[in-house]
Amino acid sequence: MKSPGTVGEALRQRGISRREFLKFCSVVTSLLTLPPTMAPVMAQAIAAARRQSVIWLSFQECTGCTESITRSHSPSLENLIFDLVSLDYHHTLQAAGGDAAEHAREQAMKDNAGKYLLIVDGSIPMKNAGYSTIAGISNYDMLVETAKGAAAIVAVGTCATYGGLPKADPNPTGAVSVADIIKDKPIINVPGCPPIPVVMTGVLAHFLTFGKIPELDAKGRPKAFYGETIHDRCYRRPFYDQGKFATSFDGETARRGWCLFELGCKGPVTYNACATTKWNDGTSFPIQSGHGCIGCSEPNFWDEGPLYKALSMPVSAVQGTLGAAAVVGAVTGAAVTWHNRGKKAGAKAAHEPVTVDQLKRESK
Ligand code: FSX
């Protein structure tokens, strides 16, 4: 498995025109919130780059992350594998099995030492090495061994980034995240159960273009995709600001498309790009389909209270997520509603409209 050829050569061999490739770079540039002028720069950089060697390891998970990336439309998985990267090991997608598969991983590690990108989905069991093994190798040993020669690691999915469902109480396997184990490599966290496919491919495209990881937040997530909450960009947000909440999933308030906050939507505390990039080629996302966000890209989302119960977070927390619209609301005196207000002494009703100034006073 010698170092793969350039991306430009691969594109030419597959008859992909410069126009098509530029179009692809424009989409990725916009996903990464880069200026449009970066598209030709990205095209030039990617075309000249060697196809990036990628080793993908899957541990305790449901294969939803791989299912998700196979639905990526921009770039598609086909683009990714045949044009941009050399996917040297992925035990769900690769044709090889048994010894040949393990040999492919070892060879890729040797041939591309210090340069390959390691992608990991799934959490790692620490209570008993035998809980999850591949080719007789424990997940812990395989991760540590493969991480040694990696240029960077991308932890995809909430399992790899935070422990995810396997870590849900009582965490029977002692599941931990990649970052809990690997401390000496750059790690990009791409949470979501599963993560948005174009977010995964966008992160890869950034690495290929610039040869470095994108700007990350305090939780190691790319800021371009996780800089805002679902609530910040939700198309139902005007109903929230007006205090109009759906009271059931199938009643008149739901048919009118009112805010799903009272039905348990975790959008105000969930950082992800679902409301902007959406899913299935930009078709929709859960809230658009009438179901609240379950917060699957946040740590411990499974244990953070019932999925269908309205959030009960401190007022200061919701203020932190209100964003520009709330600031405008405060200036204009527009009313916002906070469902916990009904629990405060003297409050008349759970949905009584209050101003941002009132919220501030109550939170003191
Ligand atoms: Fe976890 Fe991914 Fe959820 Fe499933 O690989 S993030 S359980 S979608 O599959 O790891």
Short mmCIF file of C-alpha atoms and ligand atoms in Angstrom, two decimals, residues 56-68 120-123 156-161 163-166 190-195 296 301, ligand 1:
data_model
loop_
_atom_site.label_atom_id
_atom_site.label_comp_id
_atom_site.label_asym_id
_atom_site.label_seq_id
_atom_site.Cartn_x
_atom_site.Cartn_y
_atom_site.Cartn_z
CA TRP A 56 -11.03 4.03 10.18
CA LEU A 57 -11.55 2.03 13.38
CA SER A 58 -14.98 1.12 14.76
CA PHE A 59 -15.38 0.12 18.40
CA GLN A 60 -18.49 0.02 20.63
CA GLU A 61 -21.12 1.53 18.35
CA CYS A 62 -24.16 0.72 16.23
CA THR A 63 -22.60 1.44 12.79
CA GLY A 64 -24.91 4.44 12.49
CA CYS A 65 -21.89 6.70 11.90
CA THR A 66 -20.80 4.67 8.88
CA GLU A 67 -24.42 4.49 7.68
CA SER A 68 -24.56 8.25 7.97
CA VAL A 120 -12.56 6.43 15.13
CA ASP A 121 -16.20 5.74 15.82
CA GLY A 122 -17.48 4.02 18.92
CA SER A 123 -16.36 4.14 22.54
CA VAL A 156 -16.80 10.70 14.83
CA GLY A 157 -20.05 10.16 16.65
CA THR A 158 -21.05 10.81 20.23
CA CYS A 159 -19.69 7.40 21.30
CA ALA A 160 -16.14 8.23 20.20
CA THR A 161 -16.30 11.85 21.34
CA GLY A 163 -18.70 7.76 25.33
CA GLY A 164 -22.23 7.96 23.90
CA LEU A 165 -24.90 5.32 24.42
CA PRO A 166 -22.47 2.61 25.63
CA VAL A 190 -17.41 15.39 15.49
CA PRO A 191 -20.28 14.47 17.83
CA GLY A 192 -23.80 13.40 16.85
CA CYS A 193 -25.57 10.07 17.11
CA PRO A 194 -24.92 9.83 14.27
CA PRO A 195 -23.02 12.92 13.06
CA CYS A 296 -27.65 13.60 20.49
CA PHE A 301 -27.54 13.12 26.29
FE1 FSX B 1 -22.39 5.82 18.44
FE2 FSX B 1 -21.60 5.47 15.74
FE3 FSX B 1 -24.59 6.71 17.69
FE4 FSX B 1 -24.27 4.58 16.42
O1 FSX B 1 -20.38 4.53 14.99
S1 FSX B 1 -22.70 7.91 17.88
S2 FSX B 1 -24.38 4.64 18.72
S3 FSX B 1 -25.13 6.44 15.56
O2 FSX B 1 -22.87 4.28 15.31
O3 FSX B 1 -20.91 5.43 17.40
#
